[in-house]
Amino acid sequence: MNNILCQTLNLRYPIIQAPMAGVSTPELAAAVSTSGALGSISVGASTPQQADSMIRKTLALTAAPINVNVFCHAPVQRNPQQEQAWIARFKPVFARYEATPPDALSEIYQTFVDNHAMLDVLLDTAPAAVSFHFGLPSAGVVQRLKGRGIITLASATSVAEAGAIEAADIDFIVAQGIEAGGHRGIFHPENDDQQLSTFTLVQAIRRASRLPVIAAGGVMDGAGMAAMLKLGAAGVQLGTAFILCPESAANAAYRQALKSAQANSTEMIAAISGRSARCLTNDFCQLAREFAQDAIPPYPLTYALGKALAAAAAAKGAHGFGAQWAGQGAALAREMPAAELINTLVAEWQAA
């Protein structure tokens, strides 16, 4: 195909399955890649040892190219007073489910910034592509990855972030519109989020940057894919569209919510993890509406409590506190194997 994404990564179709930490699996990524698109896994929530195992398992399941995603958030600045106040705020909620909150918040996910052990895993396993979310690693790290023949991608939520990605000599910009599910890739969450739509962001970045742009956010079918490609995107990245695939790790409650009327409503929430993310409107979202932004500890400290609350509530049969990340097009998700979904997307795209 005469498409820069397909030519660069030896793909049949300009489709990327979003990494989705906690949802994507080696089986999902392998099925997508084998079908001619780019399957992805995220190791942002993994130790280097876990990442090595996950990458090798994916590579063993497919001979096709895969993408591995890492988190490049800023190292946490601790504020013990804020953290203890946050824990205290949730004691009554935990008590509702006969549980107690953790005594302290912990940094459950390590950033890829200056993470030499994780870099060694990527250099050793050498996946076809590595993508960055929440920011960028150092220029030296980018060059070491590229020196191994690894194609690099990075998420941008603004033209300014796209400029930083281009300056870092990264190969592709993933333009993450406000419609996208999961965490916003904004580099500096303390700054104002412009909240640009995918439609607007793709065009704005293309005007400002020479790099090829991948459209991410709100694309759920081949018609949406065709629209983004007509705007000049080099490809599309879909996440929510793959959650109902049997190969994903989404639990039964998450799947049921996505198949119900609940999928018609999503909203941005920072109180689950400490970073703004789009979620199916659930009990956590409703609880969080009373929280001031400056009361929320930074990512990923807040996530330590968020996960503990979700587990405590689920143990009592309440599933409304989970991180049920989903984009604005959630109600359009379809339940089918990943290979069938790729074939369906391609057929819809070609018919559009």
mmCIF file of C-alpha atoms in Angstrom:
data_model
loop_
_atom_site.group_PDB
_atom_site.id
_atom_site.type_symbol
_atom_site.label_atom_id
_atom_site.label_comp_id
_atom_site.label_asym_id
_atom_site.label_seq_id
_atom_site.Cartn_x
_atom_site.Cartn_y
_atom_site.Cartn_z
ATOM 1 C CA MET A 1 0.000 0.000 0.000
ATOM 2 C CA ASN A 2 1.244 3.486 -0.871
ATOM 3 C CA ASN A 3 1.029 4.713 2.715
ATOM 4 C CA ILE A 4 3.951 5.838 4.861
ATOM 5 C CA LEU A 5 2.784 3.993 7.984
ATOM 6 C CA CYS A 6 2.290 0.756 6.067
ATOM 7 C CA GLN A 7 5.583 1.111 4.203
ATOM 8 C CA THR A 8 7.595 1.978 7.316
ATOM 9 C CA LEU A 9 6.255 -0.875 9.442
ATOM 10 C CA ASN A 10 5.432 -3.396 6.703
ATOM 11 C CA LEU A 11 1.686 -3.352 7.408
ATOM 12 C CA ARG A 12 -1.173 -4.192 5.076
ATOM 13 C CA TYR A 13 -3.507 -1.653 6.660
ATOM 14 C CA PRO A 14 -2.885 1.764 8.292
ATOM 15 C CA ILE A 15 -4.524 0.711 11.550
ATOM 16 C CA ILE A 16 -2.977 0.686 15.027
ATOM 17 C CA GLN A 17 -4.642 -1.066 17.951
ATOM 18 C CA ALA A 18 -4.074 1.221 20.938
ATOM 19 C CA PRO A 19 -1.805 -0.143 23.695
ATOM 20 C CA MET A 20 -4.381 0.141 26.552
ATOM 21 C CA ALA A 21 -2.442 -0.944 29.636
ATOM 22 C CA GLY A 22 -4.461 -3.511 31.559
ATOM 23 C CA VAL A 23 -6.686 -4.306 28.576
ATOM 24 C CA SER A 24 -4.375 -5.190 25.707
ATOM 25 C CA THR A 25 -2.779 -8.628 25.879
ATOM 26 C CA PRO A 26 -0.149 -10.471 23.859
ATOM 27 C CA GLU A 27 -3.004 -12.455 22.316
ATOM 28 C CA LEU A 28 -4.877 -9.317 21.234
ATOM 29 C CA ALA A 29 -1.799 -7.594 19.836
ATOM 30 C CA ALA A 30 -0.687 -10.736 17.995
ATOM 31 C CA ALA A 31 -4.113 -11.265 16.429
ATOM 32 C CA VAL A 32 -4.200 -7.658 15.209
ATOM 33 C CA SER A 33 -0.669 -7.788 13.824
ATOM 34 C CA THR A 34 -1.193 -11.123 12.102
ATOM 35 C CA SER A 35 -4.265 -9.595 10.444
ATOM 36 C CA GLY A 36 -2.150 -6.897 8.802
ATOM 37 C CA ALA A 37 -2.509 -3.983 11.247
ATOM 38 C CA LEU A 38 -0.202 -2.972 14.114
ATOM 39 C CA GLY A 39 -0.996 -4.683 17.393
ATOM 40 C CA SER A 40 0.185 -3.021 20.579
ATOM 41 C CA ILE A 41 0.872 -3.887 24.192
ATOM 42 C CA SER A 42 1.700 -1.496 27.010
ATOM 43 C CA VAL A 43 4.419 -2.175 29.543
ATOM 44 C CA GLY A 44 3.818 1.112 31.362
ATOM 45 C CA ALA A 45 2.293 -0.750 34.303
ATOM 46 C CA SER A 46 4.944 -3.505 34.271
ATOM 47 C CA THR A 47 8.291 -4.143 35.877
ATOM 48 C CA PRO A 48 11.171 -4.707 33.442
ATOM 49 C CA GLN A 49 10.945 -8.440 34.118
ATOM 50 C CA GLN A 50 7.206 -8.487 33.406
ATOM 51 C CA ALA A 51 7.735 -6.371 30.305
ATOM 52 C CA ASP A 52 10.368 -8.740 28.963
ATOM 53 C CA SER A 53 8.007 -11.693 29.415
ATOM 54 C CA MET A 54 5.053 -9.887 27.823
ATOM 55 C CA ILE A 55 7.023 -8.711 24.803
ATOM 56 C CA ARG A 56 8.594 -12.113 24.194
ATOM 57 C CA LYS A 57 5.211 -13.820 24.471
ATOM 58 C CA THR A 58 3.741 -11.445 21.889
ATOM 59 C CA LEU A 59 6.680 -11.955 19.541
ATOM 60 C CA ALA A 60 6.248 -15.716 19.894
ATOM 61 C CA LEU A 61 2.581 -15.449 18.869
ATOM 62 C CA THR A 62 3.157 -13.509 15.634
ATOM 63 C CA ALA A 63 5.893 -12.954 13.090
ATOM 64 C CA ALA A 64 4.325 -9.608 12.187
ATOM 65 C CA PRO A 65 5.437 -6.222 13.594
ATOM 66 C CA ILE A 66 4.252 -5.177 17.066
ATOM 67 C CA ASN A 67 4.291 -1.931 19.040
ATOM 68 C CA VAL A 68 5.310 -1.619 22.697
ATOM 69 C CA ASN A 69 4.121 1.416 24.642
ATOM 70 C CA VAL A 70 5.828 3.041 27.646
ATOM 71 C CA PHE A 71 4.794 5.843 30.016
ATOM 72 C CA CYS A 72 7.002 8.932 30.193
ATOM 73 C CA HIS A 73 5.339 10.803 33.044
ATOM 74 C CA ALA A 74 7.374 13.125 35.242
ATOM 75 C CA PRO A 75 8.798 11.556 38.405
ATOM 76 C CA VAL A 76 6.437 12.029 41.340
ATOM 77 C CA GLN A 77 6.852 14.955 43.719
ATOM 78 C CA ARG A 78 5.585 13.699 47.084
ATOM 79 C CA ASN A 79 3.286 15.760 49.307
ATOM 80 C CA PRO A 80 2.578 13.706 52.460
ATOM 81 C CA GLN A 81 -0.075 16.090 53.772
ATOM 82 C CA GLN A 82 -2.034 16.000 50.521
ATOM 83 C CA GLU A 83 -1.697 12.220 50.301
ATOM 84 C CA GLN A 84 -2.975 11.622 53.839
ATOM 85 C CA ALA A 85 -5.875 13.996 53.280
ATOM 86 C CA TRP A 86 -6.791 12.038 50.155
ATOM 87 C CA ILE A 87 -6.749 8.735 52.028
ATOM 88 C CA ALA A 88 -8.878 10.212 54.824
ATOM 89 C CA ARG A 89 -11.413 11.458 52.292
ATOM 90 C CA PHE A 90 -12.024 7.889 51.116
ATOM 91 C CA LYS A 91 -12.319 6.156 54.490
ATOM 92 C CA PRO A 92 -16.143 6.372 54.520
ATOM 93 C CA VAL A 93 -16.317 4.972 50.990
ATOM 94 C CA PHE A 94 -14.115 2.008 51.896
ATOM 95 C CA ALA A 95 -16.161 1.489 55.062
ATOM 96 C CA ARG A 96 -19.263 1.167 52.898
ATOM 97 C CA TYR A 97 -17.674 -2.005 51.511
ATOM 98 C CA GLU A 98 -16.297 -3.232 54.870
ATOM 99 C CA ALA A 99 -12.732 -2.343 53.924
ATOM 100 C CA THR A 100 -10.053 0.161 54.889
ATOM 101 C CA PRO A 101 -7.953 2.296 52.539
ATOM 102 C CA PRO A 102 -4.179 1.804 52.276
ATOM 103 C CA ASP A 103 -2.116 3.505 54.988
ATOM 104 C CA ALA A 104 -0.043 5.267 52.334
ATOM 105 C CA LEU A 105 -0.058 5.896 48.603
ATOM 106 C CA SER A 106 2.599 4.190 46.511
ATOM 107 C CA GLU A 107 4.200 4.820 43.144
ATOM 108 C CA ILE A 108 2.813 1.684 41.546
ATOM 109 C CA TYR A 109 4.049 2.484 38.017
ATOM 110 C CA GLN A 110 7.608 3.583 37.265
ATOM 111 C CA THR A 111 8.193 6.133 34.539
ATOM 112 C CA PHE A 112 10.281 5.205 31.496
ATOM 113 C CA VAL A 113 12.248 8.427 31.960
ATOM 114 C CA ASP A 114 15.761 7.396 33.076
ATOM 115 C CA ASN A 115 14.569 3.798 33.458
ATOM 116 C CA HIS A 116 17.667 2.019 32.221
ATOM 117 C CA ALA A 117 16.402 -1.474 33.011
ATOM 118 C CA MET A 118 13.290 -0.968 30.865
ATOM 119 C CA LEU A 119 15.365 0.520 28.074
ATOM 120 C CA ASP A 120 17.586 -2.572 28.130
ATOM 121 C CA VAL A 121 14.481 -4.767 27.727
ATOM 122 C CA LEU A 122 13.371 -2.804 24.672
ATOM 123 C CA LEU A 123 16.817 -2.850 23.110
ATOM 124 C CA ASP A 124 17.151 -6.575 23.750
ATOM 125 C CA THR A 125 13.715 -7.614 22.453
ATOM 126 C CA ALA A 126 13.664 -4.995 19.658
ATOM 127 C CA PRO A 127 9.957 -4.790 18.784
ATOM 128 C CA ALA A 128 9.215 -3.154 15.449
ATOM 129 C CA ALA A 129 7.850 -0.038 17.153
ATOM 130 C CA VAL A 130 7.954 1.698 20.528
ATOM 131 C CA SER A 131 5.475 4.427 21.450
ATOM 132 C CA PHE A 132 5.584 7.037 24.208
ATOM 133 C CA HIS A 133 2.691 8.402 26.273
ATOM 134 C CA PHE A 134 2.612 11.296 28.781
ATOM 135 C CA GLY A 135 5.802 12.810 27.392
ATOM 136 C CA LEU A 136 9.151 11.883 25.887
ATOM 137 C CA PRO A 137 12.362 10.197 26.977
ATOM 138 C CA SER A 138 15.722 11.851 26.461
ATOM 139 C CA ALA A 139 17.151 12.374 22.984
ATOM 140 C CA GLY A 140 19.819 9.791 23.744
ATOM 141 C CA VAL A 141 17.227 7.129 24.512
ATOM 142 C CA VAL A 142 15.352 7.868 21.290
ATOM 143 C CA GLN A 143 18.538 7.522 19.283
ATOM 144 C CA ARG A 144 19.463 4.234 20.959
ATOM 145 C CA LEU A 145 16.053 2.797 20.075
ATOM 146 C CA LYS A 146 16.320 4.035 16.506
ATOM 147 C CA GLY A 147 19.817 2.605 16.334
ATOM 148 C CA ARG A 148 18.242 -0.830 16.880
ATOM 149 C CA GLY A 149 15.933 -0.224 13.914
ATOM 150 C CA ILE A 150 12.920 0.484 16.130
ATOM 151 C CA ILE A 151 10.296 2.891 14.744
ATOM 152 C CA THR A 152 9.177 5.467 17.310
ATOM 153 C CA LEU A 153 5.786 7.084 17.909
ATOM 154 C CA ALA A 154 4.585 9.562 20.542
ATOM 155 C CA SER A 155 1.209 10.933 21.609
ATOM 156 C CA ALA A 156 0.436 14.639 21.271
ATOM 157 C CA THR A 157 -2.631 16.485 22.512
ATOM 158 C CA SER A 158 -1.542 19.867 21.101
ATOM 159 C CA VAL A 159 0.505 21.469 18.351
ATOM 160 C CA ALA A 160 3.162 22.411 20.921
ATOM 161 C CA GLU A 161 3.572 18.784 21.981
ATOM 162 C CA ALA A 162 3.754 17.751 18.321
ATOM 163 C CA GLY A 163 6.593 20.258 17.897
ATOM 164 C CA ALA A 164 8.470 18.682 20.794
ATOM 165 C CA ILE A 165 7.986 15.248 19.249
ATOM 166 C CA GLU A 166 9.354 16.435 15.916
ATOM 167 C CA ALA A 167 12.333 18.078 17.629
ATOM 168 C CA ALA A 168 13.061 14.776 19.373
ATOM 169 C CA ASP A 169 13.492 13.040 15.978
ATOM 170 C CA ILE A 170 10.583 10.663 16.566
ATOM 171 C CA ASP A 171 9.044 9.075 13.475
ATOM 172 C CA PHE A 172 5.261 9.437 13.944
ATOM 173 C CA ILE A 173 2.941 11.692 15.917
ATOM 174 C CA VAL A 174 -0.179 10.108 17.423
ATOM 175 C CA ALA A 175 -2.697 12.974 17.550
ATOM 176 C CA GLN A 176 -4.875 12.156 20.566
ATOM 177 C CA GLY A 177 -8.162 14.028 20.372
ATOM 178 C CA ILE A 178 -10.344 14.724 23.380
ATOM 179 C CA GLU A 179 -12.757 11.981 22.224
ATOM 180 C CA ALA A 180 -10.202 9.262 23.038
ATOM 181 C CA GLY A 181 -10.717 6.849 25.901
ATOM 182 C CA GLY A 182 -8.216 6.364 28.684
ATOM 183 C CA HIS A 183 -5.530 8.727 29.839
ATOM 184 C CA ARG A 184 -4.820 12.011 28.116
ATOM 185 C CA GLY A 185 -1.253 12.002 26.868
ATOM 186 C CA ILE A 186 -0.722 15.632 27.874
ATOM 187 C CA PHE A 187 2.939 16.217 28.755
ATOM 188 C CA HIS A 188 2.311 18.633 31.639
ATOM 189 C CA PRO A 189 -1.052 17.914 33.308
ATOM 190 C CA GLU A 190 -0.739 21.032 35.463
ATOM 191 C CA ASN A 191 -1.142 23.128 32.306
ATOM 192 C CA ASP A 192 -4.454 23.888 30.629
ATOM 193 C CA ASP A 193 -5.627 21.139 28.281
ATOM 194 C CA GLN A 194 -6.767 22.624 24.964
ATOM 195 C CA GLN A 195 -9.110 19.622 24.562
ATOM 196 C CA LEU A 196 -8.918 19.692 20.766
ATOM 197 C CA SER A 197 -11.021 17.206 18.825
ATOM 198 C CA THR A 198 -9.257 14.607 16.722
ATOM 199 C CA PHE A 199 -10.663 16.293 13.602
ATOM 200 C CA THR A 200 -9.115 19.640 14.559
ATOM 201 C CA LEU A 201 -5.895 18.303 16.069
ATOM 202 C CA VAL A 202 -4.941 16.195 13.052
ATOM 203 C CA GLN A 203 -5.299 19.164 10.728
ATOM 204 C CA ALA A 204 -3.513 21.569 13.049
ATOM 205 C CA ILE A 205 -0.538 19.255 13.521
ATOM 206 C CA ARG A 206 -0.312 18.501 9.814
ATOM 207 C CA ARG A 207 -0.105 22.219 9.100
ATOM 208 C CA ALA A 208 2.626 22.735 11.711
ATOM 209 C CA SER A 209 4.715 19.565 11.379
ATOM 210 C CA ARG A 210 6.440 17.613 8.643
ATOM 211 C CA LEU A 211 5.933 14.299 10.478
ATOM 212 C CA PRO A 212 3.192 11.838 9.512
ATOM 213 C CA VAL A 213 0.218 11.937 11.878
ATOM 214 C CA ILE A 214 -1.853 9.073 13.295
ATOM 215 C CA ALA A 215 -5.438 10.012 14.228
ATOM 216 C CA ALA A 216 -6.535 8.715 17.656
ATOM 217 C CA GLY A 217 -9.861 9.365 19.337
ATOM 218 C CA GLY A 218 -13.441 8.673 18.301
ATOM 219 C CA VAL A 219 -12.620 6.312 15.427
ATOM 220 C CA MET A 220 -14.758 3.196 15.835
ATOM 221 C CA ASP A 221 -15.425 1.951 12.308
ATOM 222 C CA GLY A 222 -14.189 2.035 8.730
ATOM 223 C CA ALA A 223 -16.188 5.161 7.905
ATOM 224 C CA GLY A 224 -14.418 7.058 10.667
ATOM 225 C CA MET A 225 -11.127 5.656 9.445
ATOM 226 C CA ALA A 226 -11.845 6.836 5.897
ATOM 227 C CA ALA A 227 -12.700 10.319 7.168
ATOM 228 C CA MET A 228 -9.418 10.650 9.043
ATOM 229 C CA LEU A 229 -7.370 9.397 6.106
ATOM 230 C CA LYS A 230 -9.110 11.935 3.859
ATOM 231 C CA LEU A 231 -7.987 14.643 6.290
ATOM 232 C CA GLY A 232 -4.423 13.559 5.619
ATOM 233 C CA ALA A 233 -3.770 11.241 8.543
ATOM 234 C CA ALA A 234 -1.245 8.512 7.771
ATOM 235 C CA GLY A 235 -3.243 6.053 9.837
ATOM 236 C CA VAL A 236 -5.720 5.621 12.667
ATOM 237 C CA GLN A 237 -5.370 4.292 16.194
ATOM 238 C CA LEU A 238 -8.400 2.591 17.773
ATOM 239 C CA GLY A 239 -8.656 1.502 21.390
ATOM 240 C CA THR A 240 -12.237 1.315 22.622
ATOM 241 C CA ALA A 241 -13.201 -0.573 19.456
ATOM 242 C CA PHE A 242 -11.055 -3.525 20.634
ATOM 243 C CA ILE A 243 -12.175 -3.781 24.276
ATOM 244 C CA LEU A 244 -14.980 -6.260 23.554
ATOM 245 C CA CYS A 245 -12.695 -8.551 21.562
ATOM 246 C CA PRO A 246 -12.391 -11.906 23.369
ATOM 247 C CA GLU A 247 -8.597 -11.520 23.313
ATOM 248 C CA SER A 248 -8.677 -8.403 25.521
ATOM 249 C CA ALA A 249 -8.222 -8.550 29.302
ATOM 250 C CA ALA A 250 -11.356 -6.500 30.072
ATOM 251 C CA ASN A 251 -13.274 -8.124 32.925
ATOM 252 C CA ALA A 252 -16.924 -9.137 32.815
ATOM 253 C CA ALA A 253 -18.191 -5.981 34.543
ATOM 254 C CA TYR A 254 -16.278 -3.740 32.127
ATOM 255 C CA ARG A 255 -17.638 -5.656 29.140
ATOM 256 C CA GLN A 256 -21.185 -5.549 30.474
ATOM 257 C CA ALA A 257 -20.986 -1.792 31.029
ATOM 258 C CA LEU A 258 -19.700 -1.293 27.494
ATOM 259 C CA LYS A 259 -22.600 -3.307 26.090
ATOM 260 C CA SER A 260 -25.222 -1.451 28.135
ATOM 261 C CA ALA A 261 -26.816 1.988 27.994
ATOM 262 C CA GLN A 262 -23.951 3.113 30.230
ATOM 263 C CA ALA A 263 -21.779 3.250 27.099
ATOM 264 C CA ASN A 264 -23.726 6.292 25.934
ATOM 265 C CA SER A 265 -22.058 8.456 28.583
ATOM 266 C CA THR A 266 -18.352 9.048 29.176
ATOM 267 C CA GLU A 267 -16.555 11.771 31.088
ATOM 268 C CA MET A 268 -13.097 12.952 32.027
ATOM 269 C CA ILE A 269 -11.918 12.060 35.528
ATOM 270 C CA ALA A 270 -8.595 12.555 37.304
ATOM 271 C CA ALA A 271 -9.583 11.161 40.714
ATOM 272 C CA ILE A 272 -9.152 7.507 39.754
ATOM 273 C CA SER A 273 -5.477 7.706 38.819
ATOM 274 C CA GLY A 274 -4.232 11.261 39.322
ATOM 275 C CA ARG A 275 -4.314 12.062 35.615
ATOM 276 C CA SER A 276 -7.222 13.070 33.444
ATOM 277 C CA ALA A 277 -8.733 10.106 31.606
ATOM 278 C CA ARG A 278 -11.993 9.402 29.778
ATOM 279 C CA CYS A 279 -14.121 6.798 31.543
ATOM 280 C CA LEU A 280 -17.598 5.333 31.248
ATOM 281 C CA THR A 281 -19.702 7.389 33.641
ATOM 282 C CA ASN A 282 -19.837 5.276 36.797
ATOM 283 C CA ASP A 283 -19.946 5.537 40.597
ATOM 284 C CA PHE A 284 -16.367 6.817 40.818
ATOM 285 C CA CYS A 285 -17.134 9.589 38.338
ATOM 286 C CA GLN A 286 -20.174 10.669 40.344
ATOM 287 C CA LEU A 287 -18.194 10.630 43.595
ATOM 288 C CA ALA A 288 -15.349 12.637 42.058
ATOM 289 C CA ARG A 289 -17.485 15.575 40.975
ATOM 290 C CA GLU A 290 -17.107 17.097 44.442
ATOM 291 C CA PHE A 291 -13.287 16.964 44.438
ATOM 292 C CA ALA A 292 -11.160 20.018 43.742
ATOM 293 C CA GLN A 293 -8.396 19.370 41.209
ATOM 294 C CA ASP A 294 -5.658 20.546 43.562
ATOM 295 C CA ALA A 295 -6.751 18.006 46.187
ATOM 296 C CA ILE A 296 -5.886 15.069 43.909
ATOM 297 C CA PRO A 297 -2.378 13.618 44.397
ATOM 298 C CA PRO A 298 -0.292 13.105 41.246
ATOM 299 C CA TYR A 299 -0.264 10.058 38.992
ATOM 300 C CA PRO A 300 0.339 7.228 39.747
ATOM 301 C CA LEU A 301 0.005 7.695 43.520
ATOM 302 C CA THR A 302 -3.740 8.265 43.275
ATOM 303 C CA TYR A 303 -4.079 5.091 41.233
ATOM 304 C CA ALA A 304 -2.867 3.025 44.194
ATOM 305 C CA LEU A 305 -5.948 4.036 46.170
ATOM 306 C CA GLY A 306 -8.221 3.925 43.130
ATOM 307 C CA LYS A 307 -7.329 0.310 42.428
ATOM 308 C CA ALA A 308 -7.742 -0.628 46.094
ATOM 309 C CA LEU A 309 -11.219 0.921 46.180
ATOM 310 C CA ALA A 310 -12.250 -0.820 42.955
ATOM 311 C CA ALA A 311 -11.127 -4.178 44.396
ATOM 312 C CA ALA A 312 -12.886 -3.612 47.729
ATOM 313 C CA ALA A 313 -16.147 -2.623 46.065
ATOM 314 C CA ALA A 314 -15.985 -5.457 43.517
ATOM 315 C CA ALA A 315 -15.536 -7.955 46.367
ATOM 316 C CA LYS A 316 -18.974 -6.853 47.563
ATOM 317 C CA GLY A 317 -20.497 -7.031 44.097
ATOM 318 C CA ALA A 318 -20.237 -3.319 43.277
ATOM 319 C CA HIS A 319 -18.365 -2.688 40.023
ATOM 320 C CA GLY A 320 -18.841 1.054 39.589
ATOM 321 C CA PHE A 321 -15.421 2.065 40.883
ATOM 322 C CA GLY A 322 -13.308 0.404 38.201
ATOM 323 C CA ALA A 323 -11.172 2.231 35.662
ATOM 324 C CA GLN A 324 -13.596 1.574 32.825
ATOM 325 C CA TRP A 325 -11.730 3.666 30.281
ATOM 326 C CA ALA A 326 -13.631 4.278 27.048
ATOM 327 C CA GLY A 327 -13.857 6.883 24.312
ATOM 328 C CA GLN A 328 -16.856 8.947 23.260
ATOM 329 C CA GLY A 329 -17.734 6.330 20.643
ATOM 330 C CA ALA A 330 -18.083 3.581 23.258
ATOM 331 C CA ALA A 331 -21.652 2.734 22.284
ATOM 332 C CA LEU A 332 -20.363 1.803 18.810
ATOM 333 C CA ALA A 333 -18.084 -0.971 20.132
ATOM 334 C CA ARG A 334 -18.683 -4.378 18.593
ATOM 335 C CA GLU A 335 -18.065 -7.783 20.108
ATOM 336 C CA MET A 336 -16.034 -9.949 17.750
ATOM 337 C CA PRO A 337 -12.571 -11.518 17.521
ATOM 338 C CA ALA A 338 -9.780 -9.087 16.720
ATOM 339 C CA ALA A 339 -9.052 -10.572 13.287
ATOM 340 C CA GLU A 340 -12.723 -10.283 12.342
ATOM 341 C CA LEU A 341 -12.803 -6.693 13.561
ATOM 342 C CA ILE A 342 -9.800 -5.789 11.408
ATOM 343 C CA ASN A 343 -11.444 -7.363 8.366
ATOM 344 C CA THR A 344 -14.687 -5.517 9.127
ATOM 345 C CA LEU A 345 -12.900 -2.169 9.510
ATOM 346 C CA VAL A 346 -11.083 -2.645 6.223
ATOM 347 C CA ALA A 347 -14.257 -3.606 4.362
ATOM 348 C CA GLU A 348 -16.082 -0.559 5.761
ATOM 349 C CA TRP A 349 -13.158 1.713 4.900
ATOM 350 C CA GLN A 350 -12.976 0.455 1.336
ATOM 351 C CA ALA A 351 -16.755 0.874 0.930
ATOM 352 C CA ALA A 352 -16.763 4.439 2.330
#
